[in-house]
Amino acid sequence: MDLSAISPALLVASLMAAATPILLAALGELVVERSGVLNLGVEGMMIVGAICGFAAAVESGSPALGFAIGAVGGALLSLIFAVLVLVFLANQVATGLALTLFGLGLSSLLGQGYVGIKPPSTPRLDLGPLSDLPFLGRAIFSHDAIVYLSLGVVVSVWLFLTRTRAGLRLRAVGENHDAAHALGLPVVAMRFAAIAFGGALAGLGGAYLSLVRVPQWTEGMTAGAGWIALAIVVFASWRAGRVLVGAYLFGGVTVLQLNLQAAGSALPVEYLSMSPYIITIVVLVVISASHKRGSAAPASLGKPFHATQ
Amino acid sequence: MNRRTLLGSAAIALLTATTAFAESHSADGEPLKVGFVYVGPVGDGGWTYEHNEGRLAVEEEFGDAVETVFQENVPEGADAERVMTQMALSGADLIFTTSFGYMDPTMNVAAKFPDVKFEHATGYKTSDNVSNYSARFYEGRMIQGHIAGKMTESNKIGYIASFPIPEVIRGINAAYLAAKAVNPDVEFNVVWAFTWFDPAKEADAATALIEQGADVILQHTDSTAPQAAAQAANENGANIITFGQASDMGEYAPLPRVSSIIDNWSPYYIDRVQAVMDGTWESQSIWHGIDEGMVGIGEISDAVPEDVKAEALEMRDAIAAGELHPFTGPINKQDGSVWLAEGETADDGTLLGMDFYVEGLTGDIPN
């Protein structure tokens, strides 16, 4: 085994890139679930974001526009879900699953002409002297804007949910929509907004996958990333900080195990391969067990809401 | 008659009706229904893409005389059995199941539908209504290994492997032996992805190998993601070469993709559909290579020096002519024990069940 072949700085750098799509999608889903809606269509919204972003970036030559269109694509798809479950009171689980299947089909249709094309490369953000720091410069301060944006979203979501009036209302809607409605809160409108926000972040995560992490368009390229994002939200017990821990841990262990294999590690490959799933789940469960308070799911999660009066 | 018997007879009646219906299809000039079960999406640009090209060739050849159906992204396991059963129930006369992990599901479903013909790709089991067929990919991998051994400057070659099955292990051994023959210092770093198709993971694996100094990436996974990752690395000053897998992947030529092995299933699929139509279909085991055209070598790009290119083409012709076998002794196993004596070539039985590395490869094969 030649562990010196693994560069810690490059490892941290690839960890951050590997975790970003899942982190974005999970944060979006966190807000949706906090509002009391269970949207299992994350995978579908991600892949639609991936192709919309890819197509827009290729056509315009601008990765920034690609990310924006990716987010819009994810949000538009999520609005179909919103109309079905909020207006027509369709079953959230079935509608979410259908959204994933629809998204996978729609994306391969949209992506027909984009197989084998190279996207414009996304520039790294120039952080001046920070990027020249030894180790840290390469590991942390040499990324594109979306990586830092995703970290900003973690903080914003946390601040929003815990420190703002609007966030408090959103959580109230998620805990007990009948009581919130009785207090005069616009339950349906708030859930519409939360679902669109979740769709936009999933779409952005998908666009990051097709524009930076792989980078190319291939049918079905999310390959389960949306499901991992959904699982991380649950194991993070609906908290933004823990979602960050979960996503970085998952991305980190995935990249680390591939690096260990490439370096000829003596650990059996089977264990290395399953390690990202096991370690992430164990760590998140341990974290939430040590903080007993308020770790349960939003009380109205998945329940249909119909204002009778 | 109690309820259980009633349900049972109803089910039998239904089944008989379905079978009768299926038979009447071919008898009265209805199109022959041909099903395809795919492990990835048809747009993966690699393995499944080529099987789907074969399906399209069947449609092209027979026109209205056939009706094809396919199901993509079918996981290997219980789900595969469900999909095949569904296809058989909906009247398919011939079903191609196109991944190694479908072997047992295919056998199980075939036992339940004796009138439906099954063709399983890359497996080794057969029965009265199950054939298997595969391509001698290792012949193409020998040529890749030769080019890789000649062109590597760091002497580190990265190999992205999917699952530890004989087909994949054969490919690693064939490529390694050819690379080692022209470059004694060459070293193989194998990464097991445990997936056939996950572009993000494949790209991460390629990146990990490149960051650790590999300047050649070989892959036995189904997407073009490793080519894209190598292309991105080359833009940042690296000089990585890759090879197309299953499909030409020519959109990445001339660099990083310098050549490819291409699976060409179309002639075989057309043959077998014809056999069912003629009523001459019989269970068989087929293993075709470069000679029969089931394995093709994609154009060797200008990034490869002229002399290396000429050697590679010569090698291809010698394999096609039966003068060169990728596994020709003396070859020892990884533990140093003798496998093939001087001049001896491996028999198909050993190749089909290959579960060991040859001498010089490091690391263990996962169970």
Short mmCIF file of N, CA and C in Angstrom, two decimals, chain B residues 12-153:
data_model
loop_
_atom_site.label_atom_id
_atom_site.label_comp_id
_atom_site.label_asym_id
_atom_site.label_seq_id
_atom_site.Cartn_x
_atom_site.Cartn_y
_atom_site.Cartn_z
N ILE B 12 -55.04 -20.82 -13.87
CA ILE B 12 -54.59 -21.74 -14.91
C ILE B 12 -55.27 -21.41 -16.24
N ALA B 13 -56.58 -21.15 -16.14
CA ALA B 13 -57.32 -20.82 -17.36
C ALA B 13 -56.74 -19.58 -18.02
N LEU B 14 -56.41 -18.61 -17.17
CA LEU B 14 -55.85 -17.35 -17.68
C LEU B 14 -54.52 -17.61 -18.37
N LEU B 15 -53.70 -18.43 -17.69
CA LEU B 15 -52.36 -18.72 -18.22
C LEU B 15 -52.47 -19.44 -19.56
N THR B 16 -53.37 -20.42 -19.60
CA THR B 16 -53.56 -21.17 -20.84
C THR B 16 -54.00 -20.22 -21.95
N ALA B 17 -54.93 -19.35 -21.58
CA ALA B 17 -55.43 -18.42 -22.57
C ALA B 17 -54.30 -17.55 -23.10
N THR B 18 -53.44 -17.08 -22.17
CA THR B 18 -52.34 -16.22 -22.59
C THR B 18 -51.40 -16.96 -23.52
N THR B 19 -51.07 -18.22 -23.13
CA THR B 19 -50.15 -19.00 -23.94
C THR B 19 -50.74 -19.23 -25.33
N ALA B 20 -52.02 -19.60 -25.32
CA ALA B 20 -52.68 -19.86 -26.60
C ALA B 20 -52.64 -18.60 -27.46
N PHE B 21 -52.88 -17.49 -26.81
CA PHE B 21 -52.87 -16.21 -27.49
C PHE B 21 -51.49 -15.95 -28.11
N ALA B 22 -50.45 -16.23 -27.28
CA ALA B 22 -49.08 -15.99 -27.75
C ALA B 22 -48.77 -16.88 -28.96
N GLU B 23 -49.25 -18.12 -28.90
CA GLU B 23 -48.94 -19.03 -30.01
C GLU B 23 -49.65 -18.59 -31.29
N SER B 24 -50.90 -18.17 -31.10
CA SER B 24 -51.67 -17.79 -32.28
C SER B 24 -51.01 -16.59 -32.98
N HIS B 25 -50.28 -15.78 -32.17
CA HIS B 25 -49.59 -14.63 -32.72
C HIS B 25 -48.69 -14.99 -33.89
N SER B 26 -47.78 -15.97 -33.62
CA SER B 26 -46.82 -16.29 -34.66
C SER B 26 -47.50 -17.10 -35.78
N ALA B 27 -48.53 -17.84 -35.39
CA ALA B 27 -49.16 -18.70 -36.39
C ALA B 27 -49.89 -17.90 -37.49
N ASP B 28 -50.63 -16.87 -37.06
CA ASP B 28 -51.43 -16.20 -38.08
C ASP B 28 -50.78 -14.93 -38.65
N GLY B 29 -49.44 -14.93 -38.66
CA GLY B 29 -48.74 -13.84 -39.32
C GLY B 29 -48.62 -12.57 -38.50
N GLU B 30 -49.00 -12.66 -37.20
CA GLU B 30 -48.78 -11.51 -36.32
C GLU B 30 -47.27 -11.34 -36.15
N PRO B 31 -46.81 -10.12 -35.81
CA PRO B 31 -45.36 -9.95 -35.66
C PRO B 31 -44.80 -10.78 -34.51
N LEU B 32 -43.55 -11.19 -34.67
CA LEU B 32 -42.84 -11.90 -33.61
C LEU B 32 -42.46 -10.86 -32.56
N LYS B 33 -42.78 -11.16 -31.29
CA LYS B 33 -42.48 -10.17 -30.26
C LYS B 33 -41.15 -10.49 -29.60
N VAL B 34 -40.22 -9.53 -29.65
CA VAL B 34 -38.88 -9.74 -29.11
C VAL B 34 -38.64 -8.74 -27.98
N GLY B 35 -38.29 -9.26 -26.80
CA GLY B 35 -38.06 -8.39 -25.65
C GLY B 35 -36.58 -8.24 -25.33
N PHE B 36 -36.21 -7.08 -24.78
CA PHE B 36 -34.83 -6.82 -24.37
C PHE B 36 -34.84 -6.28 -22.94
N VAL B 37 -34.00 -6.84 -22.09
CA VAL B 37 -33.89 -6.33 -20.72
C VAL B 37 -32.50 -5.71 -20.56
N TYR B 38 -32.48 -4.41 -20.22
CA TYR B 38 -31.21 -3.66 -20.14
C TYR B 38 -30.87 -3.30 -18.70
N VAL B 39 -29.58 -3.31 -18.39
CA VAL B 39 -29.13 -2.98 -17.04
C VAL B 39 -28.98 -1.47 -16.84
N GLY B 40 -28.73 -0.74 -17.92
CA GLY B 40 -28.57 0.72 -17.82
C GLY B 40 -29.55 1.42 -18.73
N PRO B 41 -29.44 2.74 -18.86
CA PRO B 41 -30.30 3.45 -19.81
C PRO B 41 -29.75 3.31 -21.23
N VAL B 42 -30.62 3.36 -22.24
CA VAL B 42 -30.14 3.20 -23.62
C VAL B 42 -29.21 4.34 -24.02
N GLY B 43 -29.26 5.43 -23.28
CA GLY B 43 -28.39 6.56 -23.61
C GLY B 43 -27.10 6.55 -22.82
N ASP B 44 -26.64 5.40 -22.30
CA ASP B 44 -25.42 5.41 -21.48
C ASP B 44 -24.17 5.62 -22.32
N GLY B 45 -24.31 5.52 -23.64
CA GLY B 45 -23.14 5.74 -24.50
C GLY B 45 -22.18 4.56 -24.51
N GLY B 46 -22.54 3.47 -23.85
CA GLY B 46 -21.63 2.32 -23.78
C GLY B 46 -22.36 1.01 -23.97
N TRP B 47 -22.37 0.19 -22.95
CA TRP B 47 -22.88 -1.18 -23.01
C TRP B 47 -24.34 -1.27 -23.48
N THR B 48 -25.24 -0.63 -22.74
CA THR B 48 -26.66 -0.74 -23.08
C THR B 48 -26.95 -0.07 -24.42
N TYR B 49 -26.25 1.02 -24.68
CA TYR B 49 -26.41 1.70 -25.97
C TYR B 49 -26.19 0.72 -27.12
N GLU B 50 -25.15 -0.10 -27.02
CA GLU B 50 -24.83 -1.04 -28.11
C GLU B 50 -25.86 -2.16 -28.23
N HIS B 51 -26.39 -2.62 -27.09
CA HIS B 51 -27.45 -3.64 -27.16
C HIS B 51 -28.68 -3.06 -27.83
N ASN B 52 -28.95 -1.79 -27.52
CA ASN B 52 -30.12 -1.15 -28.13
C ASN B 52 -29.91 -0.94 -29.63
N GLU B 53 -28.67 -0.69 -30.03
CA GLU B 53 -28.37 -0.61 -31.46
C GLU B 53 -28.71 -1.95 -32.12
N GLY B 54 -28.41 -3.04 -31.41
CA GLY B 54 -28.74 -4.37 -31.93
C GLY B 54 -30.25 -4.53 -32.09
N ARG B 55 -31.00 -4.02 -31.11
CA ARG B 55 -32.46 -4.09 -31.18
C ARG B 55 -32.97 -3.31 -32.39
N LEU B 56 -32.42 -2.12 -32.59
CA LEU B 56 -32.83 -1.28 -33.72
C LEU B 56 -32.50 -1.97 -35.05
N ALA B 57 -31.36 -2.69 -35.06
CA ALA B 57 -30.98 -3.40 -36.28
C ALA B 57 -31.98 -4.51 -36.58
N VAL B 58 -32.50 -5.14 -35.53
CA VAL B 58 -33.51 -6.18 -35.72
C VAL B 58 -34.76 -5.57 -36.34
N GLU B 59 -35.17 -4.42 -35.81
CA GLU B 59 -36.36 -3.74 -36.36
C GLU B 59 -36.15 -3.36 -37.82
N GLU B 60 -34.97 -2.86 -38.10
CA GLU B 60 -34.62 -2.45 -39.46
C GLU B 60 -34.69 -3.63 -40.42
N GLU B 61 -34.15 -4.77 -39.95
CA GLU B 61 -34.05 -5.95 -40.80
C GLU B 61 -35.42 -6.57 -41.10
N PHE B 62 -36.26 -6.66 -40.06
CA PHE B 62 -37.50 -7.42 -40.23
C PHE B 62 -38.74 -6.56 -40.40
N GLY B 63 -38.61 -5.28 -40.15
CA GLY B 63 -39.74 -4.37 -40.35
C GLY B 63 -40.96 -4.79 -39.55
N ASP B 64 -42.09 -4.90 -40.23
CA ASP B 64 -43.35 -5.19 -39.55
C ASP B 64 -43.45 -6.63 -39.05
N ALA B 65 -42.50 -7.48 -39.46
CA ALA B 65 -42.56 -8.88 -39.04
C ALA B 65 -42.17 -9.04 -37.58
N VAL B 66 -41.54 -8.03 -36.99
CA VAL B 66 -41.21 -8.11 -35.56
C VAL B 66 -41.79 -6.91 -34.82
N GLU B 67 -41.98 -7.14 -33.52
CA GLU B 67 -42.32 -6.04 -32.64
C GLU B 67 -41.34 -6.15 -31.49
N THR B 68 -40.56 -5.09 -31.20
CA THR B 68 -39.61 -5.21 -30.10
C THR B 68 -40.10 -4.38 -28.92
N VAL B 69 -39.81 -4.88 -27.73
CA VAL B 69 -40.07 -4.12 -26.51
C VAL B 69 -38.80 -4.15 -25.68
N PHE B 70 -38.59 -3.12 -24.88
CA PHE B 70 -37.41 -3.15 -24.01
C PHE B 70 -37.73 -2.48 -22.69
N GLN B 71 -36.93 -2.85 -21.68
CA GLN B 71 -37.06 -2.22 -20.37
C GLN B 71 -35.64 -1.86 -19.95
N GLU B 72 -35.42 -0.57 -19.64
CA GLU B 72 -34.07 -0.16 -19.26
C GLU B 72 -33.95 -0.01 -17.75
N ASN B 73 -32.70 0.16 -17.30
CA ASN B 73 -32.42 0.36 -15.87
C ASN B 73 -33.01 -0.72 -14.98
N VAL B 74 -32.93 -1.96 -15.39
CA VAL B 74 -33.48 -3.05 -14.58
C VAL B 74 -32.38 -3.57 -13.65
N PRO B 75 -32.59 -3.45 -12.32
CA PRO B 75 -31.57 -3.92 -11.38
C PRO B 75 -31.38 -5.42 -11.49
N GLU B 76 -30.15 -5.89 -11.23
CA GLU B 76 -29.87 -7.32 -11.29
C GLU B 76 -30.39 -7.94 -10.00
N GLY B 77 -31.34 -8.84 -10.10
CA GLY B 77 -31.89 -9.46 -8.89
C GLY B 77 -33.37 -9.72 -9.06
N ALA B 78 -34.12 -9.63 -7.96
CA ALA B 78 -35.54 -9.98 -7.98
C ALA B 78 -36.32 -9.14 -8.99
N ASP B 79 -35.97 -7.86 -9.11
CA ASP B 79 -36.67 -6.99 -10.05
C ASP B 79 -36.55 -7.51 -11.48
N ALA B 80 -35.38 -8.05 -11.80
CA ALA B 80 -35.15 -8.56 -13.15
C ALA B 80 -36.12 -9.70 -13.44
N GLU B 81 -36.33 -10.53 -12.44
CA GLU B 81 -37.23 -11.67 -12.61
C GLU B 81 -38.66 -11.17 -12.90
N ARG B 82 -39.05 -10.13 -12.19
CA ARG B 82 -40.38 -9.55 -12.36
C ARG B 82 -40.54 -8.99 -13.78
N VAL B 83 -39.52 -8.27 -14.23
CA VAL B 83 -39.58 -7.67 -15.57
C VAL B 83 -39.67 -8.75 -16.64
N MET B 84 -38.86 -9.82 -16.49
CA MET B 84 -38.87 -10.90 -17.49
C MET B 84 -40.21 -11.62 -17.50
N THR B 85 -40.74 -11.87 -16.30
CA THR B 85 -42.04 -12.54 -16.21
C THR B 85 -43.10 -11.71 -16.92
N GLN B 86 -43.06 -10.41 -16.65
CA GLN B 86 -44.01 -9.50 -17.27
C GLN B 86 -43.93 -9.57 -18.79
N MET B 87 -42.68 -9.57 -19.30
CA MET B 87 -42.47 -9.62 -20.75
C MET B 87 -43.01 -10.92 -21.33
N ALA B 88 -42.74 -12.03 -20.63
CA ALA B 88 -43.20 -13.32 -21.11
C ALA B 88 -44.73 -13.37 -21.10
N LEU B 89 -45.32 -12.85 -20.02
CA LEU B 89 -46.78 -12.85 -19.92
C LEU B 89 -47.42 -11.98 -21.00
N SER B 90 -46.72 -10.92 -21.39
CA SER B 90 -47.32 -10.04 -22.38
C SER B 90 -47.07 -10.53 -23.80
N GLY B 91 -46.61 -11.77 -23.91
CA GLY B 91 -46.59 -12.39 -25.22
C GLY B 91 -45.27 -12.36 -25.97
N ALA B 92 -44.15 -12.05 -25.29
CA ALA B 92 -42.86 -12.06 -25.98
C ALA B 92 -42.51 -13.50 -26.38
N ASP B 93 -41.98 -13.68 -27.59
CA ASP B 93 -41.58 -15.00 -28.07
C ASP B 93 -40.11 -15.27 -27.81
N LEU B 94 -39.34 -14.18 -27.74
CA LEU B 94 -37.90 -14.29 -27.59
C LEU B 94 -37.46 -13.12 -26.70
N ILE B 95 -36.66 -13.42 -25.66
CA ILE B 95 -36.24 -12.36 -24.74
C ILE B 95 -34.73 -12.38 -24.58
N PHE B 96 -34.08 -11.25 -24.85
CA PHE B 96 -32.65 -11.10 -24.64
C PHE B 96 -32.42 -10.42 -23.29
N THR B 97 -31.67 -11.07 -22.40
CA THR B 97 -31.37 -10.45 -21.10
C THR B 97 -29.89 -10.13 -21.10
N THR B 98 -29.56 -8.84 -20.98
CA THR B 98 -28.23 -8.39 -21.40
C THR B 98 -27.28 -8.00 -20.28
N SER B 99 -27.29 -8.73 -19.17
CA SER B 99 -26.25 -8.46 -18.17
C SER B 99 -25.95 -9.72 -17.39
N PHE B 100 -24.71 -9.85 -16.91
CA PHE B 100 -24.29 -11.07 -16.23
C PHE B 100 -25.20 -11.41 -15.05
N GLY B 101 -25.60 -10.40 -14.29
CA GLY B 101 -26.41 -10.62 -13.09
C GLY B 101 -27.82 -11.11 -13.37
N TYR B 102 -28.22 -11.15 -14.64
CA TYR B 102 -29.56 -11.66 -14.97
C TYR B 102 -29.56 -13.17 -15.16
N MET B 103 -28.40 -13.81 -14.96
CA MET B 103 -28.29 -15.24 -15.30
C MET B 103 -29.31 -16.09 -14.53
N ASP B 104 -29.29 -16.04 -13.20
CA ASP B 104 -30.22 -16.88 -12.44
C ASP B 104 -31.68 -16.47 -12.64
N PRO B 105 -31.98 -15.16 -12.60
CA PRO B 105 -33.36 -14.76 -12.92
C PRO B 105 -33.82 -15.31 -14.27
N THR B 106 -32.96 -15.28 -15.27
CA THR B 106 -33.34 -15.79 -16.60
C THR B 106 -33.67 -17.28 -16.52
N MET B 107 -32.81 -18.03 -15.81
CA MET B 107 -33.04 -19.48 -15.69
C MET B 107 -34.37 -19.74 -14.99
N ASN B 108 -34.64 -18.98 -13.93
CA ASN B 108 -35.89 -19.17 -13.16
C ASN B 108 -37.11 -18.89 -14.01
N VAL B 109 -37.10 -17.76 -14.71
CA VAL B 109 -38.27 -17.38 -15.50
C VAL B 109 -38.42 -18.34 -16.68
N ALA B 110 -37.31 -18.73 -17.29
CA ALA B 110 -37.36 -19.63 -18.45
C ALA B 110 -38.00 -20.96 -18.09
N ALA B 111 -37.76 -21.42 -16.86
CA ALA B 111 -38.33 -22.69 -16.42
C ALA B 111 -39.86 -22.59 -16.36
N LYS B 112 -40.36 -21.38 -16.09
CA LYS B 112 -41.81 -21.20 -15.98
C LYS B 112 -42.47 -21.01 -17.34
N PHE B 113 -41.69 -20.60 -18.34
CA PHE B 113 -42.27 -20.34 -19.67
C PHE B 113 -41.54 -21.16 -20.73
N PRO B 114 -41.81 -22.46 -20.80
CA PRO B 114 -41.06 -23.32 -21.72
C PRO B 114 -41.24 -22.94 -23.19
N ASP B 115 -42.31 -22.21 -23.53
CA ASP B 115 -42.52 -21.87 -24.94
C ASP B 115 -41.84 -20.58 -25.36
N VAL B 116 -41.31 -19.86 -24.38
CA VAL B 116 -40.61 -18.61 -24.71
C VAL B 116 -39.11 -18.91 -24.77
N LYS B 117 -38.43 -18.34 -25.77
CA LYS B 117 -36.99 -18.55 -25.89
C LYS B 117 -36.26 -17.41 -25.18
N PHE B 118 -35.20 -17.77 -24.47
CA PHE B 118 -34.41 -16.75 -23.76
C PHE B 118 -32.97 -16.79 -24.26
N GLU B 119 -32.36 -15.60 -24.29
CA GLU B 119 -30.94 -15.50 -24.66
C GLU B 119 -30.27 -14.64 -23.59
N HIS B 120 -29.34 -15.24 -22.86
CA HIS B 120 -28.67 -14.48 -21.79
C HIS B 120 -27.25 -14.10 -22.19
N ALA B 121 -26.93 -12.82 -22.03
CA ALA B 121 -25.60 -12.33 -22.42
C ALA B 121 -24.60 -12.50 -21.29
N THR B 122 -23.44 -12.98 -21.61
CA THR B 122 -22.24 -13.08 -20.77
C THR B 122 -22.33 -14.09 -19.63
N GLY B 123 -23.33 -14.97 -19.66
CA GLY B 123 -23.40 -15.97 -18.58
C GLY B 123 -22.83 -17.31 -19.02
N TYR B 124 -23.09 -18.35 -18.23
CA TYR B 124 -22.58 -19.66 -18.61
C TYR B 124 -23.62 -20.78 -18.45
N LYS B 125 -24.87 -20.41 -18.06
CA LYS B 125 -25.87 -21.46 -17.89
C LYS B 125 -26.78 -21.54 -19.12
N THR B 126 -27.21 -22.76 -19.44
CA THR B 126 -28.17 -22.93 -20.54
C THR B 126 -29.22 -23.95 -20.13
N SER B 127 -30.35 -23.97 -20.84
CA SER B 127 -31.33 -25.04 -20.71
C SER B 127 -32.00 -25.15 -22.07
N ASP B 128 -33.07 -25.96 -22.15
CA ASP B 128 -33.71 -26.18 -23.45
C ASP B 128 -34.15 -24.88 -24.12
N ASN B 129 -34.61 -23.92 -23.32
CA ASN B 129 -35.06 -22.67 -23.94
C ASN B 129 -34.20 -21.48 -23.53
N VAL B 130 -32.98 -21.74 -23.03
CA VAL B 130 -32.07 -20.64 -22.71
C VAL B 130 -30.73 -20.85 -23.42
N SER B 131 -30.35 -19.88 -24.22
CA SER B 131 -29.02 -19.87 -24.83
C SER B 131 -28.18 -18.85 -24.09
N ASN B 132 -26.87 -18.96 -24.17
CA ASN B 132 -26.08 -17.82 -23.73
C ASN B 132 -25.12 -17.41 -24.83
N TYR B 133 -24.79 -16.14 -24.80
CA TYR B 133 -23.90 -15.60 -25.83
C TYR B 133 -23.04 -14.54 -25.19
N SER B 134 -21.81 -14.46 -25.65
CA SER B 134 -20.92 -13.44 -25.12
C SER B 134 -19.86 -13.14 -26.16
N ALA B 135 -19.15 -12.05 -25.92
CA ALA B 135 -18.08 -11.67 -26.85
C ALA B 135 -16.74 -11.84 -26.14
N ARG B 136 -15.71 -12.14 -26.90
CA ARG B 136 -14.37 -12.31 -26.34
C ARG B 136 -13.72 -10.95 -26.18
N PHE B 137 -14.25 -10.19 -25.20
CA PHE B 137 -13.74 -8.82 -24.99
C PHE B 137 -12.25 -8.83 -24.68
N TYR B 138 -11.78 -9.94 -24.08
CA TYR B 138 -10.37 -9.96 -23.66
C TYR B 138 -9.44 -9.84 -24.86
N GLU B 139 -9.93 -10.22 -26.05
CA GLU B 139 -9.08 -10.06 -27.24
C GLU B 139 -8.83 -8.57 -27.50
N GLY B 140 -9.92 -7.79 -27.36
CA GLY B 140 -9.76 -6.34 -27.53
C GLY B 140 -8.94 -5.72 -26.41
N ARG B 141 -9.09 -6.26 -25.19
CA ARG B 141 -8.35 -5.68 -24.06
C ARG B 141 -6.86 -5.95 -24.18
N MET B 142 -6.48 -7.04 -24.85
CA MET B 142 -5.06 -7.29 -25.07
C MET B 142 -4.47 -6.14 -25.91
N ILE B 143 -5.23 -5.72 -26.91
CA ILE B 143 -4.74 -4.64 -27.78
C ILE B 143 -4.67 -3.33 -27.01
N GLN B 144 -5.69 -3.07 -26.19
CA GLN B 144 -5.65 -1.87 -25.33
C GLN B 144 -4.44 -1.90 -24.41
N GLY B 145 -4.19 -3.08 -23.82
CA GLY B 145 -3.07 -3.22 -22.90
C GLY B 145 -1.75 -2.93 -23.59
N HIS B 146 -1.64 -3.38 -24.83
CA HIS B 146 -0.41 -3.14 -25.59
C HIS B 146 -0.18 -1.64 -25.79
N ILE B 147 -1.24 -0.95 -26.25
CA ILE B 147 -1.13 0.50 -26.47
C ILE B 147 -0.83 1.20 -25.14
N ALA B 148 -1.52 0.76 -24.09
CA ALA B 148 -1.34 1.37 -22.77
C ALA B 148 0.11 1.22 -22.29
N GLY B 149 0.64 0.00 -22.41
CA GLY B 149 2.01 -0.27 -21.96
C GLY B 149 3.03 0.55 -22.72
N LYS B 150 2.78 0.73 -24.01
CA LYS B 150 3.70 1.51 -24.85
C LYS B 150 3.63 3.00 -24.53
N MET B 151 2.44 3.48 -24.20
CA MET B 151 2.26 4.93 -24.11
C MET B 151 2.39 5.51 -22.71
N THR B 152 2.31 4.67 -21.66
CA THR B 152 2.37 5.24 -20.32
C THR B 152 3.76 5.81 -20.03
N GLU B 153 3.77 6.97 -19.39
CA GLU B 153 5.05 7.56 -19.00
C GLU B 153 5.29 7.38 -17.52
#
